Amino acid sequence: MKHRGYGRIIVTSSMSGRSGNQNLAHYSASKFGVIGMVKSVALELAASGVTANVVCPSTTSTPMIHNDEWYGIFRPDLEHPTRDDVEPTFAELNPLGVPWLPPEAVARAVVYLAADEGFTTGSVLEVGLGLSAFKP
């Protein structure tokens, strides 16, 4: 990319990389690290025509979330919780009251950064269901 004088590096982190999460220190730490790495790459490539940015989605409707283990964590009061059982619990975790993002919402953020004319680099685009409002 640097040799061609053009490129778009877009990396996915997480809203957990923007703030800590109880019982997920290892996950949050890795996501914070991704953001720091991309910001450093953005500085290193700034004059080359290559941009580097991060997308930080909130909870997204993928198999990472939709599985028996996660359902059990969020509804320990039930022996075999289902998606319907955990949906209200997930919806309470963010200001918009939406349980999880559709993957297409994350894809649109990536497309936005990919289509940028080169004026956005070192940025973090949060698709956070309103969680950004909690930080200063």
Short mmCIF file of N, CA and C in Angstrom, two decimals:
data_model
loop_
_atom_site.label_atom_id
_atom_site.label_comp_id
_atom_site.label_asym_id
_atom_site.label_seq_id
_atom_site.Cartn_x
_atom_site.Cartn_y
_atom_site.Cartn_z
N MET A 1 0.82 -1.19 0.00
CA MET A 1 0.00 0.00 0.00
C MET A 1 0.87 1.25 0.00
N LYS A 2 1.87 1.24 0.84
CA LYS A 2 2.75 2.42 0.93
C LYS A 2 3.44 2.66 -0.41
N HIS A 3 3.89 1.58 -1.05
CA HIS A 3 4.56 1.69 -2.34
C HIS A 3 3.63 2.27 -3.41
N ARG A 4 2.34 1.89 -3.36
CA ARG A 4 1.36 2.39 -4.32
C ARG A 4 0.89 3.80 -3.98
N GLY A 5 1.11 4.21 -2.73
CA GLY A 5 0.66 5.54 -2.31
C GLY A 5 -0.82 5.61 -2.01
N TYR A 6 -1.41 4.46 -1.75
CA TYR A 6 -2.85 4.44 -1.44
C TYR A 6 -3.18 3.16 -0.68
N GLY A 7 -4.04 3.30 0.31
CA GLY A 7 -4.55 2.12 1.00
C GLY A 7 -5.41 2.50 2.18
N ARG A 8 -6.23 1.57 2.57
CA ARG A 8 -7.11 1.77 3.72
C ARG A 8 -6.96 0.57 4.64
N ILE A 9 -6.44 0.80 5.82
CA ILE A 9 -6.36 -0.22 6.86
C ILE A 9 -7.50 0.05 7.83
N ILE A 10 -8.37 -0.93 7.99
CA ILE A 10 -9.52 -0.78 8.88
C ILE A 10 -9.54 -2.01 9.78
N VAL A 11 -9.43 -1.77 11.06
CA VAL A 11 -9.32 -2.85 12.03
C VAL A 11 -10.52 -2.79 12.97
N THR A 12 -11.02 -3.96 13.33
CA THR A 12 -12.13 -4.02 14.27
C THR A 12 -11.60 -4.23 15.68
N SER A 13 -12.03 -3.38 16.58
CA SER A 13 -11.74 -3.53 18.00
C SER A 13 -13.07 -3.81 18.68
N SER A 14 -13.41 -3.04 19.69
CA SER A 14 -14.65 -3.24 20.42
C SER A 14 -14.89 -2.04 21.32
N MET A 15 -16.14 -1.83 21.68
CA MET A 15 -16.43 -0.81 22.68
C MET A 15 -15.74 -1.16 24.00
N SER A 16 -15.42 -2.42 24.19
CA SER A 16 -14.65 -2.82 25.38
C SER A 16 -13.23 -2.27 25.34
N GLY A 17 -12.78 -1.85 24.18
CA GLY A 17 -11.49 -1.20 24.05
C GLY A 17 -11.55 0.29 24.34
N ARG A 18 -12.73 0.80 24.60
CA ARG A 18 -12.92 2.21 24.93
C ARG A 18 -13.17 2.41 26.41
N SER A 19 -13.48 1.33 27.10
CA SER A 19 -13.70 1.38 28.54
C SER A 19 -13.49 -0.04 29.08
N GLY A 20 -13.33 -0.17 30.35
CA GLY A 20 -13.16 -1.49 30.92
C GLY A 20 -14.49 -2.24 30.99
N ASN A 21 -14.39 -3.52 31.24
CA ASN A 21 -15.57 -4.37 31.42
C ASN A 21 -15.32 -5.34 32.56
N GLN A 22 -16.21 -5.35 33.48
CA GLN A 22 -16.08 -6.26 34.62
C GLN A 22 -16.00 -7.70 34.13
N ASN A 23 -15.07 -8.46 34.70
CA ASN A 23 -14.84 -9.87 34.38
C ASN A 23 -14.29 -10.10 32.98
N LEU A 24 -13.92 -9.04 32.27
CA LEU A 24 -13.38 -9.19 30.92
C LEU A 24 -12.10 -8.38 30.73
N ALA A 25 -11.29 -8.29 31.78
CA ALA A 25 -10.06 -7.48 31.70
C ALA A 25 -9.17 -7.92 30.55
N HIS A 26 -9.03 -9.20 30.34
CA HIS A 26 -8.18 -9.71 29.26
C HIS A 26 -8.70 -9.27 27.89
N TYR A 27 -10.00 -9.29 27.71
CA TYR A 27 -10.61 -8.89 26.44
C TYR A 27 -10.46 -7.38 26.23
N SER A 28 -10.79 -6.60 27.25
CA SER A 28 -10.66 -5.15 27.15
C SER A 28 -9.22 -4.73 26.88
N ALA A 29 -8.28 -5.37 27.55
CA ALA A 29 -6.86 -5.04 27.35
C ALA A 29 -6.44 -5.29 25.91
N SER A 30 -6.87 -6.39 25.34
CA SER A 30 -6.48 -6.69 23.96
C SER A 30 -7.10 -5.68 23.00
N LYS A 31 -8.32 -5.25 23.27
CA LYS A 31 -9.00 -4.29 22.40
C LYS A 31 -8.41 -2.89 22.54
N PHE A 32 -8.00 -2.50 23.76
CA PHE A 32 -7.27 -1.25 23.94
C PHE A 32 -5.97 -1.30 23.13
N GLY A 33 -5.30 -2.44 23.16
CA GLY A 33 -4.04 -2.61 22.43
C GLY A 33 -4.20 -2.46 20.93
N VAL A 34 -5.28 -2.98 20.40
CA VAL A 34 -5.55 -2.85 18.97
C VAL A 34 -5.69 -1.37 18.60
N ILE A 35 -6.39 -0.62 19.41
CA ILE A 35 -6.57 0.81 19.12
C ILE A 35 -5.23 1.53 19.14
N GLY A 36 -4.41 1.26 20.14
CA GLY A 36 -3.10 1.90 20.21
C GLY A 36 -2.21 1.54 19.03
N MET A 37 -2.27 0.28 18.61
CA MET A 37 -1.47 -0.15 17.47
C MET A 37 -1.90 0.58 16.20
N VAL A 38 -3.19 0.67 15.96
CA VAL A 38 -3.67 1.31 14.74
C VAL A 38 -3.36 2.80 14.75
N LYS A 39 -3.49 3.46 15.89
CA LYS A 39 -3.15 4.88 15.96
C LYS A 39 -1.67 5.09 15.64
N SER A 40 -0.81 4.18 16.11
CA SER A 40 0.62 4.28 15.82
C SER A 40 0.88 4.07 14.33
N VAL A 41 0.24 3.08 13.74
CA VAL A 41 0.39 2.83 12.30
C VAL A 41 -0.09 4.04 11.50
N ALA A 42 -1.19 4.65 11.94
CA ALA A 42 -1.71 5.83 11.25
C ALA A 42 -0.66 6.94 11.21
N LEU A 43 0.03 7.14 12.33
CA LEU A 43 1.08 8.16 12.37
C LEU A 43 2.25 7.79 11.47
N GLU A 44 2.62 6.53 11.48
CA GLU A 44 3.75 6.07 10.67
C GLU A 44 3.47 6.20 9.18
N LEU A 45 2.21 6.05 8.77
CA LEU A 45 1.86 6.06 7.35
C LEU A 45 1.19 7.36 6.89
N ALA A 46 1.09 8.34 7.77
CA ALA A 46 0.30 9.54 7.51
C ALA A 46 0.64 10.22 6.18
N ALA A 47 1.87 10.31 5.83
CA ALA A 47 2.26 11.03 4.62
C ALA A 47 2.27 10.15 3.37
N SER A 48 1.89 8.89 3.52
CA SER A 48 2.04 7.95 2.40
C SER A 48 0.78 7.74 1.56
N GLY A 49 -0.36 8.28 1.99
CA GLY A 49 -1.61 8.02 1.28
C GLY A 49 -2.36 6.82 1.83
N VAL A 50 -1.79 6.19 2.84
CA VAL A 50 -2.44 5.04 3.49
C VAL A 50 -3.04 5.52 4.80
N THR A 51 -4.30 5.20 5.01
CA THR A 51 -4.94 5.55 6.27
C THR A 51 -5.14 4.29 7.11
N ALA A 52 -5.23 4.49 8.42
CA ALA A 52 -5.47 3.38 9.35
C ALA A 52 -6.47 3.85 10.39
N ASN A 53 -7.56 3.12 10.50
CA ASN A 53 -8.64 3.49 11.42
C ASN A 53 -9.19 2.25 12.10
N VAL A 54 -9.99 2.48 13.14
CA VAL A 54 -10.56 1.41 13.94
C VAL A 54 -12.08 1.55 13.99
N VAL A 55 -12.77 0.44 13.89
CA VAL A 55 -14.21 0.40 14.14
C VAL A 55 -14.41 -0.32 15.47
N CYS A 56 -15.17 0.32 16.37
CA CYS A 56 -15.46 -0.26 17.68
C CYS A 56 -16.95 -0.53 17.81
N PRO A 57 -17.37 -1.73 17.50
CA PRO A 57 -18.79 -2.04 17.68
C PRO A 57 -19.11 -2.44 19.12
N SER A 58 -20.35 -2.23 19.46
CA SER A 58 -20.88 -2.74 20.72
C SER A 58 -21.23 -4.22 20.50
N THR A 59 -21.95 -4.79 21.41
CA THR A 59 -22.38 -6.17 21.30
C THR A 59 -23.05 -6.38 19.94
N THR A 60 -22.55 -7.35 19.19
CA THR A 60 -23.04 -7.60 17.83
C THR A 60 -23.64 -9.00 17.76
N SER A 61 -24.70 -9.11 17.03
CA SER A 61 -25.43 -10.37 16.90
C SER A 61 -24.63 -11.37 16.06
N THR A 62 -23.72 -12.07 16.74
CA THR A 62 -22.88 -13.08 16.09
C THR A 62 -22.81 -14.31 17.01
N PRO A 63 -22.24 -15.40 16.54
CA PRO A 63 -22.09 -16.58 17.40
C PRO A 63 -21.27 -16.32 18.66
N MET A 64 -20.44 -15.27 18.67
CA MET A 64 -19.68 -14.94 19.88
C MET A 64 -20.62 -14.62 21.03
N ILE A 65 -21.76 -14.04 20.73
CA ILE A 65 -22.75 -13.66 21.74
C ILE A 65 -23.85 -14.72 21.87
N HIS A 66 -24.25 -15.26 20.75
CA HIS A 66 -25.38 -16.20 20.74
C HIS A 66 -24.91 -17.64 20.93
N ASN A 67 -24.69 -17.97 22.18
CA ASN A 67 -24.30 -19.34 22.53
C ASN A 67 -24.69 -19.60 23.98
N ASP A 68 -24.77 -20.85 24.33
CA ASP A 68 -25.25 -21.25 25.65
C ASP A 68 -24.40 -20.68 26.78
N GLU A 69 -23.07 -20.61 26.58
CA GLU A 69 -22.19 -20.10 27.64
C GLU A 69 -22.51 -18.65 27.97
N TRP A 70 -22.60 -17.79 26.94
CA TRP A 70 -22.92 -16.38 27.17
C TRP A 70 -24.31 -16.21 27.75
N TYR A 71 -25.25 -16.97 27.23
CA TYR A 71 -26.61 -16.87 27.76
C TYR A 71 -26.62 -17.21 29.25
N GLY A 72 -25.84 -18.21 29.64
CA GLY A 72 -25.76 -18.59 31.05
C GLY A 72 -25.13 -17.51 31.92
N ILE A 73 -24.15 -16.79 31.37
CA ILE A 73 -23.50 -15.70 32.12
C ILE A 73 -24.50 -14.57 32.38
N PHE A 74 -25.32 -14.27 31.38
CA PHE A 74 -26.24 -13.16 31.51
C PHE A 74 -27.58 -13.52 32.16
N ARG A 75 -27.86 -14.80 32.27
CA ARG A 75 -29.07 -15.23 32.97
C ARG A 75 -28.75 -16.45 33.84
N PRO A 76 -27.90 -16.25 34.87
CA PRO A 76 -27.53 -17.37 35.73
C PRO A 76 -28.71 -17.91 36.56
N ASP A 77 -29.80 -17.17 36.57
CA ASP A 77 -30.98 -17.60 37.31
C ASP A 77 -31.77 -18.69 36.57
N LEU A 78 -31.44 -18.92 35.31
CA LEU A 78 -32.14 -19.93 34.52
C LEU A 78 -31.22 -21.11 34.21
N GLU A 79 -31.77 -22.29 34.19
CA GLU A 79 -30.96 -23.48 33.93
C GLU A 79 -30.49 -23.55 32.48
N HIS A 80 -31.36 -23.25 31.54
CA HIS A 80 -31.02 -23.28 30.11
C HIS A 80 -31.62 -22.04 29.42
N PRO A 81 -31.00 -20.88 29.66
CA PRO A 81 -31.57 -19.66 29.06
C PRO A 81 -31.47 -19.68 27.53
N THR A 82 -32.43 -19.02 26.91
CA THR A 82 -32.48 -18.92 25.45
C THR A 82 -32.20 -17.49 25.02
N ARG A 83 -32.13 -17.29 23.73
CA ARG A 83 -31.94 -15.95 23.17
C ARG A 83 -33.05 -15.01 23.66
N ASP A 84 -34.26 -15.48 23.65
CA ASP A 84 -35.38 -14.66 24.13
C ASP A 84 -35.22 -14.30 25.60
N ASP A 85 -34.65 -15.20 26.38
CA ASP A 85 -34.45 -14.94 27.82
C ASP A 85 -33.42 -13.85 28.06
N VAL A 86 -32.37 -13.79 27.24
CA VAL A 86 -31.28 -12.83 27.48
C VAL A 86 -31.49 -11.50 26.77
N GLU A 87 -32.37 -11.45 25.81
CA GLU A 87 -32.56 -10.22 25.03
C GLU A 87 -32.85 -9.00 25.90
N PRO A 88 -33.78 -9.07 26.86
CA PRO A 88 -34.02 -7.88 27.71
C PRO A 88 -32.79 -7.48 28.53
N THR A 89 -32.02 -8.46 28.98
CA THR A 89 -30.82 -8.17 29.77
C THR A 89 -29.79 -7.42 28.92
N PHE A 90 -29.58 -7.89 27.70
CA PHE A 90 -28.64 -7.21 26.80
C PHE A 90 -29.14 -5.81 26.46
N ALA A 91 -30.44 -5.66 26.27
CA ALA A 91 -31.01 -4.35 25.91
C ALA A 91 -30.80 -3.32 27.01
N GLU A 92 -30.70 -3.76 28.26
CA GLU A 92 -30.49 -2.83 29.38
C GLU A 92 -29.05 -2.33 29.47
N LEU A 93 -28.15 -2.89 28.69
CA LEU A 93 -26.73 -2.55 28.80
C LEU A 93 -26.32 -1.27 28.07
N ASN A 94 -27.24 -0.68 27.30
CA ASN A 94 -26.87 0.51 26.54
C ASN A 94 -28.03 1.49 26.50
N PRO A 95 -27.74 2.77 26.25
CA PRO A 95 -28.78 3.80 26.27
C PRO A 95 -29.87 3.63 25.21
N LEU A 96 -29.55 3.02 24.08
CA LEU A 96 -30.56 2.87 23.04
C LEU A 96 -31.55 1.75 23.34
N GLY A 97 -31.23 0.89 24.29
CA GLY A 97 -32.14 -0.19 24.63
C GLY A 97 -32.23 -1.26 23.56
N VAL A 98 -31.21 -1.36 22.75
CA VAL A 98 -31.15 -2.37 21.68
C VAL A 98 -30.26 -3.50 22.18
N PRO A 99 -30.70 -4.74 22.09
CA PRO A 99 -29.90 -5.82 22.68
C PRO A 99 -28.55 -6.04 21.99
N TRP A 100 -28.51 -5.91 20.68
CA TRP A 100 -27.27 -6.14 19.94
C TRP A 100 -27.38 -5.53 18.56
N LEU A 101 -26.22 -5.20 18.01
CA LEU A 101 -26.16 -4.63 16.66
C LEU A 101 -26.36 -5.71 15.62
N PRO A 102 -27.00 -5.39 14.51
CA PRO A 102 -26.95 -6.32 13.39
C PRO A 102 -25.56 -6.21 12.76
N PRO A 103 -24.99 -7.30 12.29
CA PRO A 103 -23.65 -7.22 11.68
C PRO A 103 -23.56 -6.19 10.55
N GLU A 104 -24.67 -5.94 9.88
CA GLU A 104 -24.69 -4.97 8.78
C GLU A 104 -24.34 -3.56 9.27
N ALA A 105 -24.66 -3.24 10.51
CA ALA A 105 -24.33 -1.92 11.05
C ALA A 105 -22.82 -1.74 11.16
N VAL A 106 -22.13 -2.80 11.51
CA VAL A 106 -20.67 -2.75 11.60
C VAL A 106 -20.09 -2.66 10.19
N ALA A 107 -20.66 -3.42 9.27
CA ALA A 107 -20.19 -3.39 7.88
C ALA A 107 -20.32 -1.99 7.28
N ARG A 108 -21.41 -1.29 7.59
CA ARG A 108 -21.57 0.07 7.06
C ARG A 108 -20.48 1.00 7.58
N ALA A 109 -20.07 0.82 8.82
CA ALA A 109 -18.98 1.65 9.37
C ALA A 109 -17.68 1.38 8.63
N VAL A 110 -17.42 0.12 8.32
CA VAL A 110 -16.21 -0.23 7.58
C VAL A 110 -16.25 0.38 6.18
N VAL A 111 -17.39 0.28 5.51
CA VAL A 111 -17.53 0.85 4.17
C VAL A 111 -17.30 2.36 4.21
N TYR A 112 -17.83 3.02 5.23
CA TYR A 112 -17.63 4.46 5.38
C TYR A 112 -16.14 4.80 5.41
N LEU A 113 -15.38 4.08 6.21
CA LEU A 113 -13.95 4.35 6.32
C LEU A 113 -13.20 3.96 5.04
N ALA A 114 -13.63 2.90 4.40
CA ALA A 114 -12.98 2.46 3.16
C ALA A 114 -13.18 3.49 2.05
N ALA A 115 -14.32 4.16 2.06
CA ALA A 115 -14.64 5.12 1.01
C ALA A 115 -14.06 6.51 1.27
N ASP A 116 -13.49 6.72 2.44
CA ASP A 116 -12.94 8.04 2.78
C ASP A 116 -11.88 8.46 1.77
N GLU A 117 -11.83 9.74 1.47
CA GLU A 117 -10.88 10.26 0.49
C GLU A 117 -9.46 10.39 1.03
N GLY A 118 -9.24 9.98 2.25
CA GLY A 118 -7.90 10.03 2.80
C GLY A 118 -7.70 11.08 3.86
N PHE A 119 -8.80 11.66 4.33
CA PHE A 119 -8.71 12.69 5.34
C PHE A 119 -8.95 12.19 6.75
N THR A 120 -9.27 10.92 6.88
CA THR A 120 -9.53 10.34 8.20
C THR A 120 -8.52 9.24 8.45
N THR A 121 -7.68 9.45 9.46
CA THR A 121 -6.72 8.41 9.83
C THR A 121 -6.44 8.52 11.33
N GLY A 122 -6.18 7.40 11.94
CA GLY A 122 -5.94 7.37 13.38
C GLY A 122 -7.21 7.55 14.19
N SER A 123 -8.35 7.37 13.56
CA SER A 123 -9.63 7.59 14.22
C SER A 123 -10.27 6.29 14.68
N VAL A 124 -11.17 6.44 15.64
CA VAL A 124 -11.94 5.31 16.15
C VAL A 124 -13.40 5.64 15.90
N LEU A 125 -14.05 4.83 15.08
CA LEU A 125 -15.46 5.00 14.78
C LEU A 125 -16.24 4.04 15.67
N GLU A 126 -16.98 4.61 16.61
CA GLU A 126 -17.73 3.80 17.56
C GLU A 126 -19.15 3.57 17.04
N VAL A 127 -19.53 2.32 16.96
CA VAL A 127 -20.89 1.93 16.63
C VAL A 127 -21.40 1.30 17.92
N GLY A 128 -21.67 2.17 18.90
CA GLY A 128 -21.75 1.73 20.28
C GLY A 128 -23.10 1.73 20.96
N LEU A 129 -24.18 1.87 20.20
CA LEU A 129 -25.52 1.86 20.81
C LEU A 129 -25.67 2.90 21.92
N GLY A 130 -24.95 4.02 21.77
CA GLY A 130 -25.05 5.10 22.75
C GLY A 130 -24.06 5.02 23.89
N LEU A 131 -23.23 3.98 23.94
CA LEU A 131 -22.27 3.85 25.05
C LEU A 131 -21.24 4.97 25.07
N SER A 132 -20.98 5.58 23.93
CA SER A 132 -20.02 6.69 23.86
C SER A 132 -20.44 7.85 24.74
N ALA A 133 -21.73 8.00 24.96
CA ALA A 133 -22.23 9.13 25.75
C ALA A 133 -21.81 9.04 27.22
N PHE A 134 -21.40 7.86 27.66
CA PHE A 134 -20.99 7.69 29.05
C PHE A 134 -19.57 8.17 29.31
N LYS A 135 -18.75 8.35 28.26
CA LYS A 135 -17.37 8.76 28.48
C LYS A 135 -17.21 10.25 28.28
N PRO A 136 -16.23 10.83 28.94
CA PRO A 136 -16.00 12.27 28.77
C PRO A 136 -15.45 12.58 27.39
#
